Amino acid sequence: MLQIENPYAPIEEIKLPTFANKGISFFLKREDLSHPFISGNKWRKLKFHLIAASEQKKDTLVTYGGAYSNHLLATAAAGAKYGFNTFGIVRGELVKNPLLDLCELFGMKLNFVSREVYKNKDQLFSSYFGSNQNVLNIPEGGGGYIGELGMEAVIEDLLVGPWNLKMELGKENQHPVLHLITSVGTGSSLRGLLNGIQRQQLPIKAHGMVVLKGAEEMANEYKHFDSNLFALHHQFHGGGYGKINHETKDYIKEFASQTGILLDPIYEAKMMIGITTLINENYFKPGAQICALHNGGLVGLLSGKV
Ligand SMILES: *Cc1c(COP(=O)(O)O)cnc(C)c1O
């Protein structure tokens, strides 16, 4: 079987005066350090797809994404690393950008299709590959059951890291003082985390910072979770998916200069603006411990818009 090492993704305490003044301890789980291009949740979500591809003796990975999809790049790099051909179906007209250039360097074949055609992935797959048995079809974003399963492993890391003791303390408390936060695009990462929290009955509340505008109906995809276990925050999309406003740019600059850590403009900067806003509004009680996932995606900084 394909051997895939666990990623290097330490939990670091980030000491910012504005958080400390509110009595909040803040940690970043550096999933962004797992690999420069197979970073964060994309690494987690791909893991079992890669193992499945190897077990099923597939030689090619096919997947889907927009022109700035971190998942396309992660698949291209992972395919190269673990010995698969990769084929990326890109939404929209033919473009060139640094992310797609990197995909091609890793050997990914790119095919651009109109937004209309892109909508029907099953039809796309069969038009390109028919009944070709050598090809593994990976959903957009790497999600689905297999992706969520990989994401659940993040919870295992919390059990052995500096959070373990805090977890024990949390259990004595009626109300969890531990908050685990991730940005939400498709939401499969948040669902994976929630599966782990629920399965292990941990005293953690999960928060999703939704980067899509007008995505309130996504709550339907979380109906099967206890509503006390999680919160979806919809007010931090910063103008909409992929939109980069001045507040976002300024925040990235300030955070980088204060911590030495870069945030991507599409997901993690918006998540951090959300966390900062909620802390300032006293949403979290003093004494709360927050751990946010930094899921990487730093190639997003090369769009020329930041
Ligand atoms: C893909 C991505 C997300 C969103 O993950 P979902 O599982 O789709 O919700 C968040 N942050 C980064 C950096 C990403 O690349």
PDB file of C-alpha atoms and ligand atoms in Angstrom:
ATOM      1  CA  MET A   1       0.000   0.000   0.000  1.00  0.00           C
ATOM      2  CA  LEU A   2       1.055   3.573  -0.632  1.00  0.00           C
ATOM      3  CA  GLN A   3       2.796   4.939   2.462  1.00  0.00           C
ATOM      4  CA  ILE A   4       1.937   8.526   3.260  1.00  0.00           C
ATOM      5  CA  GLU A   5       3.624  10.121   6.250  1.00  0.00           C
ATOM      6  CA  ASN A   6       1.645  12.299   8.598  1.00  0.00           C
ATOM      7  CA  PRO A   7       2.208  15.951   7.774  1.00  0.00           C
ATOM      8  CA  TYR A   8       4.261  18.385   9.829  1.00  0.00           C
ATOM      9  CA  ALA A   9       1.573  20.717  11.162  1.00  0.00           C
ATOM     10  CA  PRO A  10       2.474  21.960  14.656  1.00  0.00           C
ATOM     11  CA  ILE A  11       0.216  23.990  16.920  1.00  0.00           C
ATOM     12  CA  GLU A  12       1.760  27.382  17.696  1.00  0.00           C
ATOM     13  CA  GLU A  13       0.541  29.889  20.227  1.00  0.00           C
ATOM     14  CA  ILE A  14       0.225  33.318  18.615  1.00  0.00           C
ATOM     15  CA  LYS A  15       0.482  36.084  21.162  1.00  0.00           C
ATOM     16  CA  LEU A  16      -1.264  39.217  20.005  1.00  0.00           C
ATOM     17  CA  PRO A  17      -1.914  41.957  22.577  1.00  0.00           C
ATOM     18  CA  THR A  18      -5.444  42.579  21.299  1.00  0.00           C
ATOM     19  CA  PHE A  19      -6.359  38.937  21.986  1.00  0.00           C
ATOM     20  CA  ALA A  20      -4.563  38.766  25.333  1.00  0.00           C
ATOM     21  CA  ASN A  21      -6.369  41.915  26.503  1.00  0.00           C
ATOM     22  CA  LYS A  22      -9.637  40.044  26.113  1.00  0.00           C
ATOM     23  CA  GLY A  23      -8.306  37.052  28.035  1.00  0.00           C
ATOM     24  CA  ILE A  24      -8.173  34.852  24.931  1.00  0.00           C
ATOM     25  CA  SER A  25      -5.413  32.361  24.160  1.00  0.00           C
ATOM     26  CA  PHE A  26      -4.975  31.895  20.468  1.00  0.00           C
ATOM     27  CA  PHE A  27      -3.297  29.019  18.655  1.00  0.00           C
ATOM     28  CA  LEU A  28      -2.726  28.396  14.965  1.00  0.00           C
ATOM     29  CA  LYS A  29      -2.464  24.847  13.729  1.00  0.00           C
ATOM     30  CA  ARG A  30       0.083  25.234  10.989  1.00  0.00           C
ATOM     31  CA  GLU A  31      -1.418  22.906   8.408  1.00  0.00           C
ATOM     32  CA  ASP A  32       0.100  25.337   5.907  1.00  0.00           C
ATOM     33  CA  LEU A  33       3.533  23.895   6.723  1.00  0.00           C
ATOM     34  CA  SER A  34       2.654  20.370   5.594  1.00  0.00           C
ATOM     35  CA  HIS A  35       3.925  21.000   2.045  1.00  0.00           C
ATOM     36  CA  PRO A  36       4.420  24.177  -0.006  1.00  0.00           C
ATOM     37  CA  PHE A  37       1.832  23.118  -2.593  1.00  0.00           C
ATOM     38  CA  ILE A  38      -0.081  20.158  -1.113  1.00  0.00           C
ATOM     39  CA  SER A  39      -0.902  22.274   1.869  1.00  0.00           C
ATOM     40  CA  GLY A  40      -3.431  22.298   4.655  1.00  0.00           C
ATOM     41  CA  ASN A  41      -6.805  20.710   4.224  1.00  0.00           C
ATOM     42  CA  LYS A  42      -5.984  19.818   0.616  1.00  0.00           C
ATOM     43  CA  TRP A  43      -3.295  17.427   1.865  1.00  0.00           C
ATOM     44  CA  ARG A  44      -5.699  15.963   4.432  1.00  0.00           C
ATOM     45  CA  LYS A  45      -8.515  15.535   1.931  1.00  0.00           C
ATOM     46  CA  LEU A  46      -6.307  13.983  -0.741  1.00  0.00           C
ATOM     47  CA  LYS A  47      -4.674  11.377   1.474  1.00  0.00           C
ATOM     48  CA  PHE A  48      -7.277   8.620   1.209  1.00  0.00           C
ATOM     49  CA  HIS A  49      -7.964   9.408  -2.438  1.00  0.00           C
ATOM     50  CA  LEU A  50      -4.273   8.705  -3.105  1.00  0.00           C
ATOM     51  CA  ILE A  51      -4.378   5.486  -1.116  1.00  0.00           C
ATOM     52  CA  ALA A  52      -7.537   4.425  -2.972  1.00  0.00           C
ATOM     53  CA  ALA A  53      -5.860   5.183  -6.312  1.00  0.00           C
ATOM     54  CA  SER A  54      -2.919   3.015  -5.370  1.00  0.00           C
ATOM     55  CA  GLU A  55      -5.070   0.138  -4.077  1.00  0.00           C
ATOM     56  CA  GLN A  56      -7.250   0.224  -7.167  1.00  0.00           C
ATOM     57  CA  LYS A  57      -4.142   0.311  -9.375  1.00  0.00           C
ATOM     58  CA  LYS A  58      -5.138   3.561 -11.064  1.00  0.00           C
ATOM     59  CA  ASP A  59      -2.425   5.486 -12.889  1.00  0.00           C
ATOM     60  CA  THR A  60      -4.192   8.815 -13.393  1.00  0.00           C
ATOM     61  CA  LEU A  61      -5.960  11.283 -11.087  1.00  0.00           C
ATOM     62  CA  VAL A  62      -8.646  13.517 -12.542  1.00  0.00           C
ATOM     63  CA  THR A  63     -10.076  16.467 -10.703  1.00  0.00           C
ATOM     64  CA  TYR A  64     -11.826  19.804 -11.060  1.00  0.00           C
ATOM     65  CA  GLY A  65     -11.400  23.386  -9.935  1.00  0.00           C
ATOM     66  CA  GLY A  66     -11.434  27.092 -10.710  1.00  0.00           C
ATOM     67  CA  ALA A  67      -8.387  28.885 -12.113  1.00  0.00           C
ATOM     68  CA  TYR A  68      -7.182  29.592  -8.558  1.00  0.00           C
ATOM     69  CA  SER A  69      -8.053  26.237  -7.045  1.00  0.00           C
ATOM     70  CA  ASN A  70      -5.615  25.154  -4.341  1.00  0.00           C
ATOM     71  CA  HIS A  71      -7.034  21.680  -4.792  1.00  0.00           C
ATOM     72  CA  LEU A  72      -5.915  21.515  -8.444  1.00  0.00           C
ATOM     73  CA  LEU A  73      -2.389  22.478  -7.439  1.00  0.00           C
ATOM     74  CA  ALA A  74      -2.350  20.064  -4.507  1.00  0.00           C
ATOM     75  CA  THR A  75      -3.490  17.244  -6.796  1.00  0.00           C
ATOM     76  CA  ALA A  76      -0.838  18.121  -9.394  1.00  0.00           C
ATOM     77  CA  ALA A  77       1.937  18.135  -6.781  1.00  0.00           C
ATOM     78  CA  ALA A  78       0.684  15.026  -4.973  1.00  0.00           C
ATOM     79  CA  GLY A  79       0.294  13.156  -8.247  1.00  0.00           C
ATOM     80  CA  ALA A  80       3.906  13.955  -9.130  1.00  0.00           C
ATOM     81  CA  LYS A  81       5.132  12.995  -5.651  1.00  0.00           C
ATOM     82  CA  TYR A  82       3.284   9.678  -5.440  1.00  0.00           C
ATOM     83  CA  GLY A  83       3.587   8.586  -9.056  1.00  0.00           C
ATOM     84  CA  PHE A  84       0.278   9.358 -10.763  1.00  0.00           C
ATOM     85  CA  ASN A  85      -0.505  11.257 -13.953  1.00  0.00           C
ATOM     86  CA  THR A  86      -2.825  14.161 -13.306  1.00  0.00           C
ATOM     87  CA  PHE A  87      -5.537  15.738 -15.383  1.00  0.00           C
ATOM     88  CA  GLY A  88      -7.198  18.977 -14.252  1.00  0.00           C
ATOM     89  CA  ILE A  89     -10.492  20.265 -15.594  1.00  0.00           C
ATOM     90  CA  VAL A  90     -10.561  24.029 -15.103  1.00  0.00           C
ATOM     91  CA  ARG A  91     -13.732  26.096 -14.892  1.00  0.00           C
ATOM     92  CA  GLY A  92     -13.946  28.986 -17.348  1.00  0.00           C
ATOM     93  CA  GLU A  93     -12.059  30.335 -20.329  1.00  0.00           C
ATOM     94  CA  LEU A  94      -8.391  29.646 -21.000  1.00  0.00           C
ATOM     95  CA  VAL A  95      -6.202  31.720 -18.673  1.00  0.00           C
ATOM     96  CA  LYS A  96      -2.631  31.732 -17.474  1.00  0.00           C
ATOM     97  CA  ASN A  97      -1.677  32.406 -13.875  1.00  0.00           C
ATOM     98  CA  PRO A  98       1.065  31.382 -11.429  1.00  0.00           C
ATOM     99  CA  LEU A  99      -1.052  28.616  -9.871  1.00  0.00           C
ATOM    100  CA  LEU A 100      -1.846  27.008 -13.219  1.00  0.00           C
ATOM    101  CA  ASP A 101       1.814  27.390 -14.261  1.00  0.00           C
ATOM    102  CA  LEU A 102       2.802  25.406 -11.165  1.00  0.00           C
ATOM    103  CA  CYS A 103       0.193  22.739 -11.967  1.00  0.00           C
ATOM    104  CA  GLU A 104       1.777  22.314 -15.390  1.00  0.00           C
ATOM    105  CA  LEU A 105       5.273  22.174 -13.922  1.00  0.00           C
ATOM    106  CA  PHE A 106       4.103  19.225 -11.838  1.00  0.00           C
ATOM    107  CA  GLY A 107       2.957  17.585 -15.051  1.00  0.00           C
ATOM    108  CA  MET A 108      -0.774  18.174 -14.817  1.00  0.00           C
ATOM    109  CA  LYS A 109      -2.631  18.328 -18.125  1.00  0.00           C
ATOM    110  CA  LEU A 110      -5.112  21.187 -18.005  1.00  0.00           C
ATOM    111  CA  ASN A 111      -8.393  21.377 -19.853  1.00  0.00           C
ATOM    112  CA  PHE A 112     -10.537  24.505 -19.733  1.00  0.00           C
ATOM    113  CA  VAL A 113     -14.297  24.168 -20.049  1.00  0.00           C
ATOM    114  CA  SER A 114     -17.121  26.709 -20.004  1.00  0.00           C
ATOM    115  CA  ARG A 115     -18.921  27.331 -16.719  1.00  0.00           C
ATOM    116  CA  GLU A 116     -22.014  25.722 -18.191  1.00  0.00           C
ATOM    117  CA  VAL A 117     -20.236  22.502 -19.173  1.00  0.00           C
ATOM    118  CA  TYR A 118     -18.296  22.485 -15.878  1.00  0.00           C
ATOM    119  CA  LYS A 119     -21.493  22.117 -13.879  1.00  0.00           C
ATOM    120  CA  ASN A 120     -22.048  18.509 -14.887  1.00  0.00           C
ATOM    121  CA  LYS A 121     -18.954  16.671 -13.626  1.00  0.00           C
ATOM    122  CA  ASP A 122     -20.283  13.169 -14.328  1.00  0.00           C
ATOM    123  CA  GLN A 123     -20.898  14.017 -17.956  1.00  0.00           C
ATOM    124  CA  LEU A 124     -17.508  15.726 -18.208  1.00  0.00           C
ATOM    125  CA  PHE A 125     -15.746  12.729 -16.773  1.00  0.00           C
ATOM    126  CA  SER A 126     -17.400  10.274 -19.103  1.00  0.00           C
ATOM    127  CA  SER A 127     -16.827  12.500 -22.137  1.00  0.00           C
ATOM    128  CA  TYR A 128     -13.077  12.560 -21.410  1.00  0.00           C
ATOM    129  CA  PHE A 129     -12.541   9.111 -19.969  1.00  0.00           C
ATOM    130  CA  GLY A 130     -15.553   6.944 -20.824  1.00  0.00           C
ATOM    131  CA  SER A 131     -15.106   3.678 -18.997  1.00  0.00           C
ATOM    132  CA  ASN A 132     -11.299   3.967 -18.641  1.00  0.00           C
ATOM    133  CA  GLN A 133     -10.488   1.847 -15.586  1.00  0.00           C
ATOM    134  CA  ASN A 134      -7.122   3.471 -14.920  1.00  0.00           C
ATOM    135  CA  VAL A 135      -8.496   6.815 -13.862  1.00  0.00           C
ATOM    136  CA  LEU A 136      -9.563   7.917 -10.380  1.00  0.00           C
ATOM    137  CA  ASN A 137     -12.198  10.645 -10.361  1.00  0.00           C
ATOM    138  CA  ILE A 138     -11.642  12.986  -7.399  1.00  0.00           C
ATOM    139  CA  PRO A 139     -14.441  15.423  -6.581  1.00  0.00           C
ATOM    140  CA  GLU A 140     -13.904  19.190  -6.740  1.00  0.00           C
ATOM    141  CA  GLY A 141     -12.102  20.335  -3.600  1.00  0.00           C
ATOM    142  CA  GLY A 142     -11.218  16.732  -2.713  1.00  0.00           C
ATOM    143  CA  GLY A 143     -14.309  16.456  -0.545  1.00  0.00           C
ATOM    144  CA  GLY A 144     -16.954  13.802  -0.110  1.00  0.00           C
ATOM    145  CA  TYR A 145     -16.787  10.981   2.394  1.00  0.00           C
ATOM    146  CA  ILE A 146     -13.152  10.125   1.604  1.00  0.00           C
ATOM    147  CA  GLY A 147     -11.972  13.716   1.922  1.00  0.00           C
ATOM    148  CA  GLU A 148     -13.818  14.250   5.195  1.00  0.00           C
ATOM    149  CA  LEU A 149     -12.285  11.096   6.599  1.00  0.00           C
ATOM    150  CA  GLY A 150      -8.805  12.461   5.917  1.00  0.00           C
ATOM    151  CA  MET A 151      -9.699  15.764   7.517  1.00  0.00           C
ATOM    152  CA  GLU A 152     -10.847  14.024  10.673  1.00  0.00           C
ATOM    153  CA  ALA A 153      -7.213  13.158  11.422  1.00  0.00           C
ATOM    154  CA  VAL A 154      -6.611  16.798  12.371  1.00  0.00           C
ATOM    155  CA  ILE A 155      -8.578  16.009  15.537  1.00  0.00           C
ATOM    156  CA  GLU A 156      -6.108  13.235  16.419  1.00  0.00           C
ATOM    157  CA  ASP A 157      -3.319  15.821  16.455  1.00  0.00           C
ATOM    158  CA  LEU A 158      -5.211  17.912  18.992  1.00  0.00           C
ATOM    159  CA  LEU A 159      -5.279  14.944  21.365  1.00  0.00           C
ATOM    160  CA  VAL A 160      -1.506  14.712  21.561  1.00  0.00           C
ATOM    161  CA  GLY A 161      -0.509  18.346  21.215  1.00  0.00           C
ATOM    162  CA  PRO A 162      -0.561  21.168  23.771  1.00  0.00           C
ATOM    163  CA  TRP A 163      -4.328  21.067  23.621  1.00  0.00           C
ATOM    164  CA  ASN A 164      -4.627  17.680  25.286  1.00  0.00           C
ATOM    165  CA  LEU A 165      -4.540  18.951  28.838  1.00  0.00           C
ATOM    166  CA  LYS A 166      -6.955  21.729  28.018  1.00  0.00           C
ATOM    167  CA  MET A 167      -9.297  19.112  26.661  1.00  0.00           C
ATOM    168  CA  GLU A 168      -9.295  17.342  30.041  1.00  0.00           C
ATOM    169  CA  LEU A 169     -10.087  20.615  31.766  1.00  0.00           C
ATOM    170  CA  GLY A 170     -12.842  21.307  29.275  1.00  0.00           C
ATOM    171  CA  LYS A 171     -14.614  18.061  30.098  1.00  0.00           C
ATOM    172  CA  GLU A 172     -15.284  19.202  33.658  1.00  0.00           C
ATOM    173  CA  ASN A 173     -16.900  22.287  32.295  1.00  0.00           C
ATOM    174  CA  GLN A 174     -20.505  22.283  31.145  1.00  0.00           C
ATOM    175  CA  HIS A 175     -19.690  24.720  28.405  1.00  0.00           C
ATOM    176  CA  PRO A 176     -16.750  24.095  26.145  1.00  0.00           C
ATOM    177  CA  VAL A 177     -14.018  26.671  26.441  1.00  0.00           C
ATOM    178  CA  LEU A 178     -12.221  25.243  23.449  1.00  0.00           C
ATOM    179  CA  HIS A 179     -13.017  26.585  20.011  1.00  0.00           C
ATOM    180  CA  LEU A 180     -11.707  25.080  16.797  1.00  0.00           C
ATOM    181  CA  ILE A 181     -12.029  27.355  13.792  1.00  0.00           C
ATOM    182  CA  THR A 182     -11.673  26.798  10.064  1.00  0.00           C
ATOM    183  CA  SER A 183     -12.580  28.737   6.972  1.00  0.00           C
ATOM    184  CA  VAL A 184     -15.387  27.234   4.908  1.00  0.00           C
ATOM    185  CA  GLY A 185     -15.552  26.959   1.136  1.00  0.00           C
ATOM    186  CA  THR A 186     -17.259  23.713   0.188  1.00  0.00           C
ATOM    187  CA  GLY A 187     -17.500  22.926   3.911  1.00  0.00           C
ATOM    188  CA  SER A 188     -16.090  19.431   3.678  1.00  0.00           C
ATOM    189  CA  SER A 189     -13.224  20.354   6.018  1.00  0.00           C
ATOM    190  CA  LEU A 190     -15.601  21.563   8.715  1.00  0.00           C
ATOM    191  CA  ARG A 191     -17.714  18.420   8.339  1.00  0.00           C
ATOM    192  CA  GLY A 192     -14.632  16.246   8.721  1.00  0.00           C
ATOM    193  CA  LEU A 193     -13.645  18.068  11.897  1.00  0.00           C
ATOM    194  CA  LEU A 194     -17.166  17.767  13.280  1.00  0.00           C
ATOM    195  CA  ASN A 195     -17.244  14.046  12.552  1.00  0.00           C
ATOM    196  CA  GLY A 196     -14.110  13.669  14.672  1.00  0.00           C
ATOM    197  CA  ILE A 197     -15.355  15.869  17.508  1.00  0.00           C
ATOM    198  CA  GLN A 198     -18.652  14.020  17.642  1.00  0.00           C
ATOM    199  CA  ARG A 199     -17.125  10.556  17.378  1.00  0.00           C
ATOM    200  CA  GLN A 200     -14.689  11.226  20.215  1.00  0.00           C
ATOM    201  CA  GLN A 201     -17.127  13.348  22.242  1.00  0.00           C
ATOM    202  CA  LEU A 202     -14.617  16.106  22.740  1.00  0.00           C
ATOM    203  CA  PRO A 203     -15.448  19.348  24.566  1.00  0.00           C
ATOM    204  CA  ILE A 204     -14.768  21.442  21.481  1.00  0.00           C
ATOM    205  CA  LYS A 205     -17.034  23.818  19.647  1.00  0.00           C
ATOM    206  CA  ALA A 206     -16.242  24.112  15.928  1.00  0.00           C
ATOM    207  CA  HIS A 207     -16.694  27.344  13.996  1.00  0.00           C
ATOM    208  CA  GLY A 208     -16.798  27.790  10.252  1.00  0.00           C
ATOM    209  CA  MET A 209     -15.944  31.156   8.755  1.00  0.00           C
ATOM    210  CA  VAL A 210     -17.843  31.057   5.464  1.00  0.00           C
ATOM    211  CA  VAL A 211     -16.037  32.811   2.594  1.00  0.00           C
ATOM    212  CA  LEU A 212     -18.958  32.584   0.153  1.00  0.00           C
ATOM    213  CA  LYS A 213     -21.545  35.336   0.046  1.00  0.00           C
ATOM    214  CA  GLY A 214     -25.197  34.379   0.444  1.00  0.00           C
ATOM    215  CA  ALA A 215     -24.426  30.786   1.406  1.00  0.00           C
ATOM    216  CA  GLU A 216     -26.767  30.619   4.394  1.00  0.00           C
ATOM    217  CA  GLU A 217     -28.541  27.558   3.022  1.00  0.00           C
ATOM    218  CA  MET A 218     -25.386  25.497   3.541  1.00  0.00           C
ATOM    219  CA  ALA A 219     -26.611  25.002   7.117  1.00  0.00           C
ATOM    220  CA  ASN A 220     -28.697  22.164   5.642  1.00  0.00           C
ATOM    221  CA  GLU A 221     -25.516  20.165   5.208  1.00  0.00           C
ATOM    222  CA  TYR A 222     -24.910  20.286   8.973  1.00  0.00           C
ATOM    223  CA  LYS A 223     -28.390  19.326  10.152  1.00  0.00           C
ATOM    224  CA  HIS A 224     -27.256  15.935  11.384  1.00  0.00           C
ATOM    225  CA  PHE A 225     -24.810  17.518  13.875  1.00  0.00           C
ATOM    226  CA  ASP A 226     -25.876  18.656  17.334  1.00  0.00           C
ATOM    227  CA  SER A 227     -26.400  22.401  16.900  1.00  0.00           C
ATOM    228  CA  ASN A 228     -24.455  23.119  20.127  1.00  0.00           C
ATOM    229  CA  LEU A 229     -21.358  21.596  18.557  1.00  0.00           C
ATOM    230  CA  PHE A 230     -20.776  24.209  15.894  1.00  0.00           C
ATOM    231  CA  ALA A 231     -21.499  27.668  14.522  1.00  0.00           C
ATOM    232  CA  LEU A 232     -21.409  28.937  10.937  1.00  0.00           C
ATOM    233  CA  HIS A 233     -20.417  32.591  10.622  1.00  0.00           C
ATOM    234  CA  HIS A 234     -21.634  34.261   7.447  1.00  0.00           C
ATOM    235  CA  GLN A 235     -20.609  37.877   7.985  1.00  0.00           C
ATOM    236  CA  PHE A 236     -16.944  37.642   7.046  1.00  0.00           C
ATOM    237  CA  HIS A 237     -16.932  36.930   3.286  1.00  0.00           C
ATOM    238  CA  GLY A 238     -15.424  40.377   2.670  1.00  0.00           C
ATOM    239  CA  GLY A 239     -17.506  41.096  -0.425  1.00  0.00           C
ATOM    240  CA  GLY A 240     -17.721  37.541  -1.735  1.00  0.00           C
ATOM    241  CA  TYR A 241     -15.645  34.577  -2.825  1.00  0.00           C
ATOM    242  CA  GLY A 242     -12.332  35.635  -4.350  1.00  0.00           C
ATOM    243  CA  LYS A 243     -13.040  39.331  -3.752  1.00  0.00           C
ATOM    244  CA  ILE A 244     -10.127  41.067  -2.065  1.00  0.00           C
ATOM    245  CA  ASN A 245     -11.033  44.371  -0.435  1.00  0.00           C
ATOM    246  CA  HIS A 246      -8.843  46.906   1.375  1.00  0.00           C
ATOM    247  CA  GLU A 247      -9.632  45.527   4.805  1.00  0.00           C
ATOM    248  CA  THR A 248      -8.393  42.101   3.698  1.00  0.00           C
ATOM    249  CA  LYS A 249      -5.195  43.496   2.179  1.00  0.00           C
ATOM    250  CA  ASP A 250      -4.460  45.618   5.249  1.00  0.00           C
ATOM    251  CA  TYR A 251      -5.113  42.697   7.561  1.00  0.00           C
ATOM    252  CA  ILE A 252      -2.734  40.408   5.659  1.00  0.00           C
ATOM    253  CA  LYS A 253      -0.003  43.021   5.916  1.00  0.00           C
ATOM    254  CA  GLU A 254      -0.546  43.710   9.583  1.00  0.00           C
ATOM    255  CA  PHE A 255      -0.759  40.040  10.557  1.00  0.00           C
ATOM    256  CA  ALA A 256       2.360  39.156   8.569  1.00  0.00           C
ATOM    257  CA  SER A 257       4.350  41.978  10.121  1.00  0.00           C
ATOM    258  CA  GLN A 258       3.202  41.089  13.646  1.00  0.00           C
ATOM    259  CA  THR A 259       3.609  37.310  13.467  1.00  0.00           C
ATOM    260  CA  GLY A 260       5.811  36.421  10.501  1.00  0.00           C
ATOM    261  CA  ILE A 261       2.954  34.320   9.134  1.00  0.00           C
ATOM    262  CA  LEU A 262       1.398  34.885   5.717  1.00  0.00           C
ATOM    263  CA  LEU A 263      -2.334  34.461   5.164  1.00  0.00           C
ATOM    264  CA  ASP A 264      -3.935  33.776   1.806  1.00  0.00           C
ATOM    265  CA  PRO A 265      -6.481  36.410   0.711  1.00  0.00           C
ATOM    266  CA  ILE A 266      -9.317  34.051  -0.242  1.00  0.00           C
ATOM    267  CA  TYR A 267      -9.716  31.961   2.905  1.00  0.00           C
ATOM    268  CA  GLU A 268      -7.427  32.441   5.871  1.00  0.00           C
ATOM    269  CA  ALA A 269      -7.227  36.236   5.920  1.00  0.00           C
ATOM    270  CA  LYS A 270     -11.021  36.332   5.979  1.00  0.00           C
ATOM    271  CA  MET A 271     -11.113  33.719   8.719  1.00  0.00           C
ATOM    272  CA  MET A 272      -8.646  35.731  10.808  1.00  0.00           C
ATOM    273  CA  ILE A 273     -10.590  38.966  10.261  1.00  0.00           C
ATOM    274  CA  GLY A 274     -13.641  37.070  11.505  1.00  0.00           C
ATOM    275  CA  ILE A 275     -11.834  35.744  14.560  1.00  0.00           C
ATOM    276  CA  THR A 276     -10.422  39.176  15.383  1.00  0.00           C
ATOM    277  CA  THR A 277     -13.844  40.773  14.998  1.00  0.00           C
ATOM    278  CA  LEU A 278     -15.559  38.183  17.202  1.00  0.00           C
ATOM    279  CA  ILE A 279     -12.874  38.575  19.882  1.00  0.00           C
ATOM    280  CA  ASN A 280     -13.260  42.367  19.791  1.00  0.00           C
ATOM    281  CA  GLU A 281     -17.028  41.999  20.108  1.00  0.00           C
ATOM    282  CA  ASN A 282     -16.585  39.793  23.211  1.00  0.00           C
ATOM    283  CA  TYR A 283     -18.178  36.819  21.437  1.00  0.00           C
ATOM    284  CA  PHE A 284     -15.744  34.521  23.268  1.00  0.00           C
ATOM    285  CA  LYS A 285     -15.685  34.509  27.047  1.00  0.00           C
ATOM    286  CA  PRO A 286     -12.434  35.454  28.811  1.00  0.00           C
ATOM    287  CA  GLY A 287     -10.419  32.281  29.336  1.00  0.00           C
ATOM    288  CA  ALA A 288     -11.486  30.831  26.005  1.00  0.00           C
ATOM    289  CA  GLN A 289      -8.879  28.913  24.037  1.00  0.00           C
ATOM    290  CA  ILE A 290      -9.076  29.198  20.300  1.00  0.00           C
ATOM    291  CA  CYS A 291      -7.283  27.037  17.781  1.00  0.00           C
ATOM    292  CA  ALA A 292      -7.633  28.047  14.142  1.00  0.00           C
ATOM    293  CA  LEU A 293      -6.491  25.973  11.193  1.00  0.00           C
ATOM    294  CA  HIS A 294      -4.150  27.640   8.743  1.00  0.00           C
ATOM    295  CA  ASN A 295      -4.871  25.657   5.610  1.00  0.00           C
ATOM    296  CA  GLY A 296      -2.214  27.242   3.455  1.00  0.00           C
ATOM    297  CA  GLY A 297      -3.244  28.313  -0.012  1.00  0.00           C
ATOM    298  CA  LEU A 298      -0.467  30.886  -0.143  1.00  0.00           C
ATOM    299  CA  VAL A 299      -0.202  30.779  -3.930  1.00  0.00           C
ATOM    300  CA  GLY A 300      -3.379  32.888  -3.737  1.00  0.00           C
ATOM    301  CA  LEU A 301      -1.093  35.774  -2.763  1.00  0.00           C
ATOM    302  CA  LEU A 302       0.386  35.696  -6.273  1.00  0.00           C
ATOM    303  CA  SER A 303      -2.817  36.754  -8.021  1.00  0.00           C
ATOM    304  CA  GLY A 304      -1.509  40.308  -8.306  1.00  0.00           C
ATOM    305  CA  LYS A 305      -4.536  41.562  -6.374  1.00  0.00           C
ATOM    306  CA  VAL A 306      -2.996  41.709  -2.898  1.00  0.00           C
TER     307      VAL A 306
HETATM  308  C1  LIG B   1      -9.882  24.821   0.047  1.00  0.00           C
HETATM  309  C2  LIG B   1      -9.496  25.722   1.127  1.00  0.00           C
HETATM  310  C3  LIG B   1     -10.383  26.044   2.177  1.00  0.00           C
HETATM  311  C4  LIG B   1     -11.822  25.573   2.201  1.00  0.00           C
HETATM  312  O1  LIG B   1     -11.980  24.224   2.496  1.00  0.00           O
HETATM  313  P1  LIG B   1     -13.383  23.472   2.305  1.00  0.00           P
HETATM  314  O2  LIG B   1     -13.164  22.103   2.787  1.00  0.00           O
HETATM  315  O3  LIG B   1     -13.703  23.527   0.839  1.00  0.00           O
HETATM  316  O4  LIG B   1     -14.421  24.201   3.090  1.00  0.00           O
HETATM  317  C5  LIG B   1      -9.895  26.843   3.190  1.00  0.00           C
HETATM  318  N1  LIG B   1      -8.639  27.335   3.180  1.00  0.00           N
HETATM  319  C6  LIG B   1      -7.778  27.065   2.183  1.00  0.00           C
HETATM  320  C7  LIG B   1      -6.415  27.666   2.213  1.00  0.00           C
HETATM  321  C8  LIG B   1      -8.173  26.243   1.135  1.00  0.00           C
HETATM  322  O5  LIG B   1      -7.302  25.978   0.140  1.00  0.00           O
END
